[in-house]
Coordinates of C-alpha atoms in Angstrom, one line a residue:
X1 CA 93.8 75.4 63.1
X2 CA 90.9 78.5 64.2
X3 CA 89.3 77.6 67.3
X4 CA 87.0 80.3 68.7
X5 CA 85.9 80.8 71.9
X6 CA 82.2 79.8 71.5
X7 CA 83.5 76.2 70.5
X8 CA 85.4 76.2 73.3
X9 CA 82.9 76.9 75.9
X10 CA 80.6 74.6 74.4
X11 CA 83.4 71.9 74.9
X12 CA 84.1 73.0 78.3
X13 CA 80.0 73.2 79.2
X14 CA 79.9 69.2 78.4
X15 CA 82.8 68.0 80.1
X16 CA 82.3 66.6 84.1
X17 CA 83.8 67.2 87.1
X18 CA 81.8 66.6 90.1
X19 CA 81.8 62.8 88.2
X20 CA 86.0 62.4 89.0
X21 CA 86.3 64.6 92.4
X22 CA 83.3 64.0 94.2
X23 CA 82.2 68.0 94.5
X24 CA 81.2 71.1 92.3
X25 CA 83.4 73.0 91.0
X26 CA 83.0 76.4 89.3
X27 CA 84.9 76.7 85.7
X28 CA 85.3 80.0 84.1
X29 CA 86.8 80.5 80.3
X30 CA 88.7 84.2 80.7
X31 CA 89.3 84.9 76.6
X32 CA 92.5 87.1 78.3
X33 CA 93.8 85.0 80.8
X34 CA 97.2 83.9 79.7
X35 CA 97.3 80.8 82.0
X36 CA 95.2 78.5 83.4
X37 CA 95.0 77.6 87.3
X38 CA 92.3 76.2 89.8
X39 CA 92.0 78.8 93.0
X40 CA 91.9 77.0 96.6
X41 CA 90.1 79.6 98.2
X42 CA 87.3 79.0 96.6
X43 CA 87.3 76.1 94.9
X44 CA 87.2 77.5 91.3
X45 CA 89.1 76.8 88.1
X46 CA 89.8 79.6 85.3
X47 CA 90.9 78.1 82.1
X48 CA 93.0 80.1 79.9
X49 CA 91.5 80.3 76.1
X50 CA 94.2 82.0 74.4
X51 CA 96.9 79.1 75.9
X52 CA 94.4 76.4 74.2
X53 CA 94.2 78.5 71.0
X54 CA 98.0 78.4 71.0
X55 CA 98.2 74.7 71.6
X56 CA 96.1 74.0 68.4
X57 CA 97.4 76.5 66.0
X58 CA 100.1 73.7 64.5
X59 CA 97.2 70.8 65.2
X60 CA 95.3 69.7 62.1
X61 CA 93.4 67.3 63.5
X62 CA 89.8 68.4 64.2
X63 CA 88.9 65.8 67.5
X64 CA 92.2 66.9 69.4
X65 CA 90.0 70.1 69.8
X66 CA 87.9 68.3 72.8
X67 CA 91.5 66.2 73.6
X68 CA 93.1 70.1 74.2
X69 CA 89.9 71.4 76.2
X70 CA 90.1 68.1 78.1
X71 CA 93.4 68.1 79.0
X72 CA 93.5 71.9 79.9
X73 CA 90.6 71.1 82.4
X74 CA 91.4 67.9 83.9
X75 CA 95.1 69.3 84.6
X76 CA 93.3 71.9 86.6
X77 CA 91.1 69.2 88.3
X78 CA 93.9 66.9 89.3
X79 CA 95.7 70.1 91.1
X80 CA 91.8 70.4 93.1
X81 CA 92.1 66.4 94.1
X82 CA 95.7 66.6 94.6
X83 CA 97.5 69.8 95.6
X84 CA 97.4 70.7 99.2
X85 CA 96.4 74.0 100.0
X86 CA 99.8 74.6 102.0
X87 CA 102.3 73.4 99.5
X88 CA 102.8 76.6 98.2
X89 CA 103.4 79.9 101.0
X90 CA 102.8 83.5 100.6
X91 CA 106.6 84.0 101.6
X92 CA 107.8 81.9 98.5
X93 CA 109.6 84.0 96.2
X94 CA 108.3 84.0 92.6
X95 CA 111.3 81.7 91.8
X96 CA 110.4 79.1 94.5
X97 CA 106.8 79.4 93.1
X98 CA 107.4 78.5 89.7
X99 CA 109.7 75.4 91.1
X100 CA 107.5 74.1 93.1
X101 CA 104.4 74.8 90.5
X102 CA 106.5 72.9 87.8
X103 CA 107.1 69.8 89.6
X104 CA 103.4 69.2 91.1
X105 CA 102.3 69.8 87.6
X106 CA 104.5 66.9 86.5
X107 CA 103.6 65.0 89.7
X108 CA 99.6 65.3 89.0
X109 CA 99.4 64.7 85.3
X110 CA 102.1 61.6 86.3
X111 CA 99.7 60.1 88.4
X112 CA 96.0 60.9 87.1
X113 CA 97.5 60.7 83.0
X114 CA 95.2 57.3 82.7
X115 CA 92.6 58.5 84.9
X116 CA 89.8 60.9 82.7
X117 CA 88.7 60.1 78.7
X118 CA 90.4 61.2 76.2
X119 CA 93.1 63.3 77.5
X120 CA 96.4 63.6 76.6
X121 CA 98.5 65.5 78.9
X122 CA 101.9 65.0 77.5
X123 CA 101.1 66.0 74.2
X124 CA 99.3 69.1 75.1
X125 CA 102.6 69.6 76.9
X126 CA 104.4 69.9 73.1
X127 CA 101.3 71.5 71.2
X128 CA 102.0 74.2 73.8
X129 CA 105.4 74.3 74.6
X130 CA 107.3 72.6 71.5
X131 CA 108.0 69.0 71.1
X132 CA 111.7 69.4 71.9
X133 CA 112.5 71.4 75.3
X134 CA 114.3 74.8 74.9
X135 CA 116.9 74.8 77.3
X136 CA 119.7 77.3 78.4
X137 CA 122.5 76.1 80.2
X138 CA 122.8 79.2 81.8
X139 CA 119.4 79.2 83.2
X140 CA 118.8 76.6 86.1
X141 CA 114.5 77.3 85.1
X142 CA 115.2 76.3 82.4
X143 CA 117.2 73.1 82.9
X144 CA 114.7 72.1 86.0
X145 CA 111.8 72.9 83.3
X146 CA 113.3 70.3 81.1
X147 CA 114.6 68.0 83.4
X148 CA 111.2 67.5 85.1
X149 CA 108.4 68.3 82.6
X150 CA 109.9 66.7 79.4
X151 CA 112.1 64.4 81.6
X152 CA 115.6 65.2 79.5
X153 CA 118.7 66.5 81.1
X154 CA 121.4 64.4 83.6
X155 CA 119.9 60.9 83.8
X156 CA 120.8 61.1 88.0
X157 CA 118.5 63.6 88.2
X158 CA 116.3 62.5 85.9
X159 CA 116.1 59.5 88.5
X160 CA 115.3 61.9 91.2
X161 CA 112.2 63.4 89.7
X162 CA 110.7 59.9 89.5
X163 CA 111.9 58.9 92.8
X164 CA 110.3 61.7 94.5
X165 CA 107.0 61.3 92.1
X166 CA 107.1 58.1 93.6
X167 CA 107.8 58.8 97.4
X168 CA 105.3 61.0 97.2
X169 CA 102.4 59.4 95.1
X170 CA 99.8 59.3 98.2
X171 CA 99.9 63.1 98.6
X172 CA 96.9 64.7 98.5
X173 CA 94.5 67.5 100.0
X174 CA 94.0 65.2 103.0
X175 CA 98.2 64.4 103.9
X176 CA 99.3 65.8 106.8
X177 CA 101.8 69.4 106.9
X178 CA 104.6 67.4 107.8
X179 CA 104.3 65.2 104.7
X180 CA 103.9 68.5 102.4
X181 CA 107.1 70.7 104.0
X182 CA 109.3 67.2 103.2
X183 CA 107.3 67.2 99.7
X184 CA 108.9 71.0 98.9
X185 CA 112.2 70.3 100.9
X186 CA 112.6 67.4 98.0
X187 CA 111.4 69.8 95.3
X188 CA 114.0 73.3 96.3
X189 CA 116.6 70.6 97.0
X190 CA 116.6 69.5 93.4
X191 CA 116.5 72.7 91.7
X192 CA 119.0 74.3 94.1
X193 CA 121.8 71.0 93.0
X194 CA 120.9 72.5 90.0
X195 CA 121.7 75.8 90.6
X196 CA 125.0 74.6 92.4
X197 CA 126.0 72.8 89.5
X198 CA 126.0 76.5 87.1
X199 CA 126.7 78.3 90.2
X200 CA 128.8 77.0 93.1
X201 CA 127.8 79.6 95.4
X202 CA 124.1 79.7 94.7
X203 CA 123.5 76.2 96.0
X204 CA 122.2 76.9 100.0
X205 CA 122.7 72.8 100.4
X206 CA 126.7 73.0 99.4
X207 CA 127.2 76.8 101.5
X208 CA 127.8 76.5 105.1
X209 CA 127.9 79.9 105.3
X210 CA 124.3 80.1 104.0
X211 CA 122.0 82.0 106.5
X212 CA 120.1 79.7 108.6
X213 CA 117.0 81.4 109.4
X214 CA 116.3 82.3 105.5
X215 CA 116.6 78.8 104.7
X216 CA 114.4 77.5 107.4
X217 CA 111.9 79.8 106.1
X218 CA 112.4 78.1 102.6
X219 CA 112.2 74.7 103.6
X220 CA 111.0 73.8 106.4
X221 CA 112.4 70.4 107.9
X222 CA 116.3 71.1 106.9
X223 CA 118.3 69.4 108.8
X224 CA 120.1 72.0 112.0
X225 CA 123.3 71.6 110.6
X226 CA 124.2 72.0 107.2
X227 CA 127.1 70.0 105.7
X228 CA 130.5 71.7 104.6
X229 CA 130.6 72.8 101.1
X230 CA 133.0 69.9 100.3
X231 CA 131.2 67.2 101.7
X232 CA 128.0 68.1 100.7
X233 CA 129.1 67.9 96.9
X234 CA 130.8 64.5 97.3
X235 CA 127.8 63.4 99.8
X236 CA 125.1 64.6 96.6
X237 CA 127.4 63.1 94.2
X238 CA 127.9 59.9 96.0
X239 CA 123.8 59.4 96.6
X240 CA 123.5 59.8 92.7
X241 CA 125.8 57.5 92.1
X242 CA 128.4 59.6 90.4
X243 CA 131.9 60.6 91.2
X244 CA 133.0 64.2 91.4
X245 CA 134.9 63.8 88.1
X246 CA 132.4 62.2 86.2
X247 CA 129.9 65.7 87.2
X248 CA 131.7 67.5 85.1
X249 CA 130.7 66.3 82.0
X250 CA 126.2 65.2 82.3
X251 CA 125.5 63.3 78.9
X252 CA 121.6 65.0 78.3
X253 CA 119.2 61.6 77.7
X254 CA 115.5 61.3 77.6
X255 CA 113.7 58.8 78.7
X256 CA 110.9 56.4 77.7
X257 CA 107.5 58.0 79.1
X258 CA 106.4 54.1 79.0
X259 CA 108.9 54.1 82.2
X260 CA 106.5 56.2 84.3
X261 CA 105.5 54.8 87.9
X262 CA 101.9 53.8 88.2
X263 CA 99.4 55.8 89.4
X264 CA 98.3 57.0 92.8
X265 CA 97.3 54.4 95.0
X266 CA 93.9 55.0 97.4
X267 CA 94.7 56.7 100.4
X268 CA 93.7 54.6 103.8
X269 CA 91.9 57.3 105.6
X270 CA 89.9 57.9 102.6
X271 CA 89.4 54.1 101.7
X272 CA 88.2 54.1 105.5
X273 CA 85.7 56.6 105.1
X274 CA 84.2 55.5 101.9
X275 CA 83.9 51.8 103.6
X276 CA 81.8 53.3 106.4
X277 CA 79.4 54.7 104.0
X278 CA 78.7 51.2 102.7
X279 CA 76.3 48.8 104.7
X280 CA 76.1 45.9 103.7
X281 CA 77.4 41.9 103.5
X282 CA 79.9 40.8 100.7
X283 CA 80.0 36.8 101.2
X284 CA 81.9 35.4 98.7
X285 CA 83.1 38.3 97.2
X286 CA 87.2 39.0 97.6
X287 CA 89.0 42.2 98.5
X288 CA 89.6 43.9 95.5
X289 CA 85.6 43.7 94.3
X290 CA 84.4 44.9 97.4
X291 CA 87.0 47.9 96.8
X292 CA 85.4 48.6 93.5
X293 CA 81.7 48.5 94.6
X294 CA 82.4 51.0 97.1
X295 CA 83.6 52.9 95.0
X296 CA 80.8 52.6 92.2
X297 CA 78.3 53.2 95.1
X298 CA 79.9 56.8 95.8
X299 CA 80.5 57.4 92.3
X300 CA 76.9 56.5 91.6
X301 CA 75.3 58.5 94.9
X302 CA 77.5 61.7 93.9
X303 CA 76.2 61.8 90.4
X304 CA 72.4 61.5 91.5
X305 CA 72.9 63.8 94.5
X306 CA 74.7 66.0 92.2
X307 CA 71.8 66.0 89.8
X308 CA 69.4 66.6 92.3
X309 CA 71.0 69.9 93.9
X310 CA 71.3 71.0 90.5
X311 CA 67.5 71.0 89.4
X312 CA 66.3 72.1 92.5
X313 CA 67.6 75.0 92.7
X314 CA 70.7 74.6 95.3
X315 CA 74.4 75.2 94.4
X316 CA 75.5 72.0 94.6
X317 CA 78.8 72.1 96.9
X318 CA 79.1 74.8 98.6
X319 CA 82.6 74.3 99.9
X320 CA 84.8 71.9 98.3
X321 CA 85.9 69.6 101.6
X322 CA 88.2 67.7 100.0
X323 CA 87.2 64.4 101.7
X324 CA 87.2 62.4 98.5
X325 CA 88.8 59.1 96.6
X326 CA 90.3 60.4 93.6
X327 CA 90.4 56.8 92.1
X328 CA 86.6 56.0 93.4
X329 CA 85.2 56.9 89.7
X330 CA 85.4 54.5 86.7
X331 CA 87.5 55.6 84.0
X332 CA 84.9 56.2 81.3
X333 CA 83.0 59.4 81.7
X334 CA 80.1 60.1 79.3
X335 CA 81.6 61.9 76.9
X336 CA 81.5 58.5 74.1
X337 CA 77.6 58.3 74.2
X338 CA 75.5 59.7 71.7
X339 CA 73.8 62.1 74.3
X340 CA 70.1 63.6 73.4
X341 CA 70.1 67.6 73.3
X342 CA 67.8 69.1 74.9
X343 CA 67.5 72.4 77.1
X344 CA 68.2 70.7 80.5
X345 CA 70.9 68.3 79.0
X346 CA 70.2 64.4 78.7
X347 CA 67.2 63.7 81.0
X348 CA 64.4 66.3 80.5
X349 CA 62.4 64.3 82.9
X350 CA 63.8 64.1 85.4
X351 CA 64.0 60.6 86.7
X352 CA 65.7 58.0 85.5
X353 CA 65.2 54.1 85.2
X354 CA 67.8 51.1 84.9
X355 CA 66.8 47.6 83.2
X356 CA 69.6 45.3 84.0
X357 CA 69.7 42.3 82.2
X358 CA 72.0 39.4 83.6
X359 CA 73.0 36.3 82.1
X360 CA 72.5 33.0 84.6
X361 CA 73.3 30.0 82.5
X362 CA 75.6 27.6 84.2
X363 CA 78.7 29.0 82.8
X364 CA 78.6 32.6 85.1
X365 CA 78.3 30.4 88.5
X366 CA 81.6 31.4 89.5
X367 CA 80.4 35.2 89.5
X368 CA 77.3 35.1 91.9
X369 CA 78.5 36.3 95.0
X370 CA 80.1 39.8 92.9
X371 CA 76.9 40.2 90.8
X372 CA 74.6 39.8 94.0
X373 CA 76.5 42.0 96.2
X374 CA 76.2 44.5 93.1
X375 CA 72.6 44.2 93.4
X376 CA 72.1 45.0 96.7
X377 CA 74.5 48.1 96.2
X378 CA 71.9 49.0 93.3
X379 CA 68.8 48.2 95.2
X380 CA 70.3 50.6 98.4
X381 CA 70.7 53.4 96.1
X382 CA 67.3 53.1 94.7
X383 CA 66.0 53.1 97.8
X384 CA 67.6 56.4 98.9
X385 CA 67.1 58.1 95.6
X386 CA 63.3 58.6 94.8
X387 CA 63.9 59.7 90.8
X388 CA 65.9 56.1 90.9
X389 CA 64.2 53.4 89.7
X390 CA 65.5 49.5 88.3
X391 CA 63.8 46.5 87.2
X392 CA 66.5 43.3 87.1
X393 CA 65.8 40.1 85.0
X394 CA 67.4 37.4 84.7
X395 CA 68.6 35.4 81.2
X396 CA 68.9 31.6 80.8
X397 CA 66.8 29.1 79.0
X398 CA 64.0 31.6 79.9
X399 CA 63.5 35.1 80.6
X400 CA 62.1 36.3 84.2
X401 CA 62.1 39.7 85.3
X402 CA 62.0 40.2 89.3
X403 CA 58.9 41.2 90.6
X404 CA 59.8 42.8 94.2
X405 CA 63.4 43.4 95.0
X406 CA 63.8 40.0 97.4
X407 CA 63.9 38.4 94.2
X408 CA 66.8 40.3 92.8
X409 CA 69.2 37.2 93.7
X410 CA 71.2 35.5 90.9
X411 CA 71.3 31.5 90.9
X412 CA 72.8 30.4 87.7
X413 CA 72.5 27.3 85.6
X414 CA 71.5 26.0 82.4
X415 CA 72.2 27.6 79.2
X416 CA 71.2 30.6 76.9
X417 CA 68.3 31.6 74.8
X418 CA 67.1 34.7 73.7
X419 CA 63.4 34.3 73.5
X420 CA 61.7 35.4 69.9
X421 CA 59.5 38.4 71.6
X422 CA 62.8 39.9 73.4
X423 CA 61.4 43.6 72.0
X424 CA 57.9 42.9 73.4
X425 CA 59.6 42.0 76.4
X426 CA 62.1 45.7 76.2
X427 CA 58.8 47.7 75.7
X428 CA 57.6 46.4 78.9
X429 CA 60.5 47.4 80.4
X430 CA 60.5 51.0 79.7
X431 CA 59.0 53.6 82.6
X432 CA 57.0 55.9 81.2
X433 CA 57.9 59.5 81.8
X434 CA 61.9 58.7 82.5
X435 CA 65.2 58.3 80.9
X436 CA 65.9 54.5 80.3
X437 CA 68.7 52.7 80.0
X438 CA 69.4 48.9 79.3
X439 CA 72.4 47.0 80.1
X440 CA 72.8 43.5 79.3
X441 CA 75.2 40.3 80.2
X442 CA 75.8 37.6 77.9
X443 CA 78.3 35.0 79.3
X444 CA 79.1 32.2 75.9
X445 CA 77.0 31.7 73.4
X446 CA 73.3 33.7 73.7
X447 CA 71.7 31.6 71.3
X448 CA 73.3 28.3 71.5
X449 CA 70.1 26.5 71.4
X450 CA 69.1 27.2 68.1
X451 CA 68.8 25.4 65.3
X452 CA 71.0 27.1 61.9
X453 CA 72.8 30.6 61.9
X454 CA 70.5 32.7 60.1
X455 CA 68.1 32.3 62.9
X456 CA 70.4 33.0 65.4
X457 CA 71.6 35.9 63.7
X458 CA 68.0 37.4 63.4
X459 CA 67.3 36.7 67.2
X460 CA 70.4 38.0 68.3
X461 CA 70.1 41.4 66.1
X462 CA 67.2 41.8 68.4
X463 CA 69.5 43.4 71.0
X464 CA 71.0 46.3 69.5
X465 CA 68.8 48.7 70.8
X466 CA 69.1 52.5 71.2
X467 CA 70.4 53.3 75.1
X468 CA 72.0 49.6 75.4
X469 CA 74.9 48.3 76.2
X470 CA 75.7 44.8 75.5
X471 CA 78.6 43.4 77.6
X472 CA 79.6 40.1 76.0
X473 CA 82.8 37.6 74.9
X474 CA 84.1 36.4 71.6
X475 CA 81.8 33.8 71.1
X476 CA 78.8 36.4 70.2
X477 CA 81.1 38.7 68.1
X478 CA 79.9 36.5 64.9
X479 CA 76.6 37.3 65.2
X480 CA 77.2 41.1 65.1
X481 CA 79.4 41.3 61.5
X482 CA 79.3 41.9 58.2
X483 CA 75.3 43.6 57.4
X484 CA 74.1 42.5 61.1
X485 CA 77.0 45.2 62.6
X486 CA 75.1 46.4 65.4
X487 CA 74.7 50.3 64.7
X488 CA 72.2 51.4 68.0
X489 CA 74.1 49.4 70.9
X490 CA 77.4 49.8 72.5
X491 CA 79.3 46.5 72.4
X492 CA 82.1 45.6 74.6
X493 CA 83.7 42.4 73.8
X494 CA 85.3 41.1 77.4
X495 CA 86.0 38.4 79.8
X496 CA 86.0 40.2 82.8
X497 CA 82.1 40.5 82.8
X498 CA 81.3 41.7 86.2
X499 CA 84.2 44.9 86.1
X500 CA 82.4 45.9 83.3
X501 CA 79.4 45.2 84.4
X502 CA 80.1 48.1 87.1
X503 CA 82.1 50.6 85.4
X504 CA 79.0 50.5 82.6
X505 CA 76.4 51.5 85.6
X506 CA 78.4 54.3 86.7
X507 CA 78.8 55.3 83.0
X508 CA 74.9 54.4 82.3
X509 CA 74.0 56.5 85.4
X510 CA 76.8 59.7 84.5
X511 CA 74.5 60.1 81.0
X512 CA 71.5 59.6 82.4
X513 CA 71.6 62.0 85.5
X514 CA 73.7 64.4 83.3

């Protein structure tokens, strides 16, 4: 399939970054560049066109054009939130380089694969490389290539790459040196049994005669004294769980992607940090959703601050501190609204204003203290931000929409009813001369005080509104089919109301400030 250049700097123009790593970024398409790699020295990614071209010529399919782009970028971005600057040294040989660089690439995508839309790491992995891994048993490259990036080869080792992925899932531009020099020592230990298992005398970890000093340059934290050649094979082969006869014949196995570990966990310093930034009472409201409005809070004041440096003139991030969550962003970006073009991208005013719309019948009691806590988050931010505004109303047997921000304080009971002028009510809503955006929360039925279903149906069609999202259950979904399909509003059928209900502000805000 022809890709040209032009659509793929048009791609590249709409993607973020700043949204999943907390800073700016430079990106750079080179039409010559044969690979792509993000620079730590200044905090700047070069994306390779002619490797992208490659990766589509056998690819039919139109939309993996964006899923290619996508990956090829966010593979670069996940080296910027998770690649120490020191792992690799100046004094690394170009072998060591390319070991080390093919393991952290499998470590990364490993860990952030679930993290951005619509990317597809693995598989941009075959369009480029072949589906099948080309491997020479002569050529320890290319057995480690296979071994870690297409996980096929000896199933010990194959054990080994995930049980260092694992060990060393925290690692990021924050861990300390000692942490990164055991990282590497993991890494060159791996490829070197390799190595030792083509060539005897090649392995460093089986030669005692092996010079000292030049393996201390290579990795740091070896032990003093090196085992005997002997012992060190039967100590390797014992730890993998294989006896010296059974080495000499590896059945070559690949394993079930599915099998992957999870994801990078948050690191504690940075949890700590991102806490400290947050002022504020949760009451009522357990561990895990005060984690993720912290982290919808410095999602959300990144994207507006972002913004804000952007159209006035500054550069943004200067520097690229690296003081960030890497799992503080939702995992929706954008990218899956239907954006409005214009010169200066979605908002060519400017400001932006929220209507949040929140179910408080009876049934939602149990998810006051989350939702208020959420409003106080939402009310700080609009405080700080003055191109920020929100109006919060409420949805029960009536329709109120808070006056001054005291009142933004959900008490729920009684049931649902949308009232008959609810687009009256929306064009009050809007702010004149800014982007708006409505979300709305319906907990049960939304019109289960009405009489037959044709009127319900009419009264709830009312809601699907251009720049809405509707977050809703099952027992609505009837009133959006067949000819009343709603065709303006994004719908999201859940149960989990209130996670949604956050991830779709940071998604609302991402289009609105982009």
């Amino acid at each position: 399939m022809e890709f040209t250049i032009r659509e793929c700097e048009a791609i590249l123009k709409t993607l973020p970054i700043g949204y999943y790593c907390g800073g700016r970024i430079d990106v750079t398409l080179d039409k010559n560049e044969p690979t792509s790699y993000f620079r730590h020295d200044n905090n700047s990614i070069v994306i390779s066109y002619p490797i992208i071209s490659k990766g589509l010529e056998a690819v039919t399919d139109e939309a993996w054009k964006e899923t290619a782009v996508r990956s090829m970028l966010y593979h670069e971005v996940s080296h910027a939130i998770l690649t120490p600057e020191t792992f690799m040294h100046e004094d690394d040989s170009e072998r060591i380089l390319e070991v080390l660089n093919i393991f952290e690439d499998e470590r990364i995508e490993t860990l952030l694969n679930s993290y951005y839309m619509d990317v597809n790491f693995k598989q941009n992995l075959f369009n480029i490389c072949g589906e099948k891994p080309s491997v020479d048993k002569a050529d320890p490259i290319s057995i480690f290539y296979a071994l870690v990036r297409y996980r096929y080869g000896d199933p010990k080792l194959l054990e080994r790459v995930k049980d260092i992925i694992t060990k060393y899932s925290k690692l990021n531009r924050l861990s300390e040196r000692s942490t990164i020099y055991d990282y590497r020592y993991e890494i060159i230990r791996l490829y070197y049994d390799i190595v030792g298992k083509i060539n005897h005398e090649d392995n460093p970890f089986s030669n005692m005669e092996q010079d000292s000093e030049e393996l201390g340059n290579l990795l740091p934290n070896v032990p003093d004294k090196l085992p005997t050649s002997s012992s060190s094979n039967k100590q390797n082969d014992e730890e993998n769980g294989q006896s010296s006869e059974e080495n000499e014949s590896i059945e070559e196995i690949e394993i079930d992607e599915n099998e992957d570990i999870e994801g990078m966990k948050i690191d504690e310093k940075i949890r700590g940090r991102i806490r400290q930034a947050l002022k504020g009472t949760y009451e009522g409201v357990e561990e895990e959703q005060k984690t993720e409005l912290i982290k919808a809070e410095k999602t959300i004041e990144t994207i507006i601050s972002n913004f804000n440096k952007k159209n006035n003139g500054g550069n943004g991030y200067n520097s690229y501190s690296g003081i960030f969550n890497p799992r503080a962003v939702a995992r929706d970006d954008y990218k899956y609204f239907d954006r409005i073009a214009t010169i200066n991208g979605n908002n060519s005013f400017g400001t932006c204003h929220l209507n949040l719309i929140i179910d408080r019948s009876g049934s939602f009691c149990s998810n006051e203290p989350i939702v208020n806590s959420l409003l106080d988050v939402m009310t700080k931010i609009e405080n700080k931000y003055p191109n920020f505004s929100m109006d919060v109303s409420f949805i029960n047997d009536d329709f109120y929409t808070c006056k001054t921000k005291r009142e933004r304080h959900i008490h729920c009971c009684g049931a649902n009813d949308i009232p008959d002028n609810w687009k009256k009510l929306m064009e009050k809503l809007q702010k004149q001369n800014s982007y708006n955006y409505t979300i709305i929360l319906f907990d049960g039925d939304a019109v289960c005080d009405r009489g037959n279903d044709m009127i319900r149906y009419k009264v709830f069609k009312q809601l699907d509104m251009p720049n809405t999202t509707l977050i809703t259950d099952r027992d609505n979904v009837r009133y959006m089919q067949n000819k009343n399909k709603f065709t303006k509003a994004k719908v999201i059928i859940t149960e989990n109301y209130t996670d949604e209900l956050i991830k779709n502000i940071v998604i609302a805000l991402t289009r609105m400030f982009s």
